[in-house]
Coordinates of C-alpha atoms in Angstrom, one line a residue:
M20 CA -40.5 -49.2 -14.1
N21 CA -43.0 -47.5 -16.7
T22 CA -44.9 -45.4 -14.2
N23 CA -47.2 -43.9 -17.0
F24 CA -48.5 -46.9 -17.7
Y25 CA -48.9 -48.2 -14.3
E26 CA -50.7 -45.3 -13.2
Q27 CA -53.0 -45.7 -16.1
V28 CA -53.7 -49.1 -15.2
Y29 CA -54.5 -48.1 -11.5
E30 CA -56.8 -45.4 -12.7
I31 CA -59.0 -48.3 -14.3
V32 CA -58.7 -50.9 -11.6
R33 CA -60.0 -47.7 -9.3
L34 CA -63.2 -47.9 -11.4
I35 CA -64.0 -51.2 -11.0
P36 CA -67.2 -51.6 -9.1
K37 CA -67.5 -53.7 -5.5
G38 CA -68.5 -56.8 -6.5
R39 CA -67.3 -56.9 -9.9
V40 CA -64.1 -58.5 -11.2
T41 CA -62.0 -57.8 -14.4
S42 CA -59.0 -59.2 -16.0
Y43 CA -55.5 -58.1 -16.7
G44 CA -56.3 -58.7 -20.6
A45 CA -59.4 -56.7 -20.4
I46 CA -57.4 -53.7 -18.6
A47 CA -54.9 -53.8 -21.2
K48 CA -57.2 -53.6 -24.4
S49 CA -58.9 -50.8 -22.6
L50 CA -55.5 -49.1 -22.9
G51 CA -54.9 -49.9 -26.3
A52 CA -52.4 -52.4 -25.5
A53 CA -54.0 -55.7 -26.1
K54 CA -50.7 -57.8 -25.7
S55 CA -49.9 -56.2 -22.8
S56 CA -51.7 -58.1 -20.3
R57 CA -48.2 -59.6 -18.4
M58 CA -47.3 -55.8 -18.3
V59 CA -50.5 -55.0 -16.3
G60 CA -49.8 -58.0 -14.3
H61 CA -46.4 -56.7 -13.2
A62 CA -48.2 -53.2 -12.4
M63 CA -50.5 -55.0 -10.3
R64 CA -47.7 -56.0 -7.8
F65 CA -46.9 -52.6 -7.1
A66 CA -50.7 -51.6 -6.4
G67 CA -50.0 -51.8 -2.6
T68 CA -47.8 -48.7 -3.0
A69 CA -50.3 -46.7 -5.1
H70 CA -52.0 -43.9 -3.7
P71 CA -55.1 -43.3 -3.9
K72 CA -55.4 -47.0 -2.9
V73 CA -56.2 -49.4 -5.9
P74 CA -58.5 -52.2 -5.1
A75 CA -56.1 -54.8 -6.6
H76 CA -58.1 -57.5 -5.5
R77 CA -60.6 -57.0 -8.1
V78 CA -58.5 -58.2 -10.7
V79 CA -57.9 -61.7 -12.1
N80 CA -56.8 -64.0 -14.9
S81 CA -58.9 -64.6 -18.0
S82 CA -60.3 -67.4 -16.6
G83 CA -61.3 -66.2 -13.5
L84 CA -58.5 -67.5 -11.4
L85 CA -56.8 -65.6 -8.6
T86 CA -53.4 -65.4 -9.9
G87 CA -52.2 -62.4 -7.8
K88 CA -53.0 -63.7 -4.3
F89 CA -49.5 -64.5 -3.5
H90 CA -48.9 -60.6 -3.7
F91 CA -51.3 -59.7 -0.8
G92 CA -50.5 -60.2 2.9
T93 CA -51.8 -63.8 3.0
P94 CA -52.6 -66.1 0.3
E95 CA -56.0 -66.1 1.4
M96 CA -56.7 -62.4 1.7
M97 CA -57.6 -62.1 -1.9
E98 CA -60.5 -64.2 -1.5
E99 CA -61.6 -63.0 1.7
L100 CA -61.6 -59.3 0.0
L101 CA -63.8 -60.6 -2.7
A102 CA -66.2 -62.3 -0.4
K103 CA -66.4 -59.0 1.4
E104 CA -67.9 -57.9 -1.6
G105 CA -70.4 -60.6 -2.4
I106 CA -67.8 -62.5 -4.8
R107 CA -67.9 -66.2 -4.3
V108 CA -64.7 -68.1 -5.1
K109 CA -64.1 -71.6 -4.9
G110 CA -60.7 -73.3 -5.9
D111 CA -59.3 -70.2 -6.2
K112 CA -61.5 -69.2 -9.1
V113 CA -64.2 -66.5 -9.2
L114 CA -67.9 -68.5 -9.5
N115 CA -70.1 -66.8 -11.9
F116 CA -67.3 -65.0 -13.6
K117 CA -69.3 -64.0 -16.7
Q118 CA -71.8 -62.5 -14.8
V119 CA -69.4 -60.5 -12.1
F120 CA -67.0 -59.6 -14.9
W121 CA -66.6 -55.9 -15.8
N122 CA -65.5 -55.2 -19.2
P123 CA -63.8 -51.5 -19.0
L124 CA -64.1 -51.0 -22.8
E125 CA -68.1 -51.3 -22.5
E126 CA -68.2 -49.6 -19.1
I127 CA -65.9 -46.8 -19.2
T128 CA -67.5 -43.7 -21.3
E129 CA -65.4 -40.8 -21.7

């Protein structure tokens, strides 16, 4: 397990504002590892054990699909957490995806 990479992923995910989502690929690109979106997904599988907490429900695939939903307590939990933040989901897909998409490359300033 590449702990350092995982921690970098978690740091970015912790920056995603409530009511916004990003994708595995956008996180990978922001880390300079554009071809590593699957590795980001793998890191997200273990996000529940990270401290401080990681809002993993805000990470979806590049089409806005809730592909990680089975890694939550119930398959509905990811959608429920997003709904609490005002993000609408239909058929496991974020509605208005482009409007609620948070791009770490554009949003994070160092």
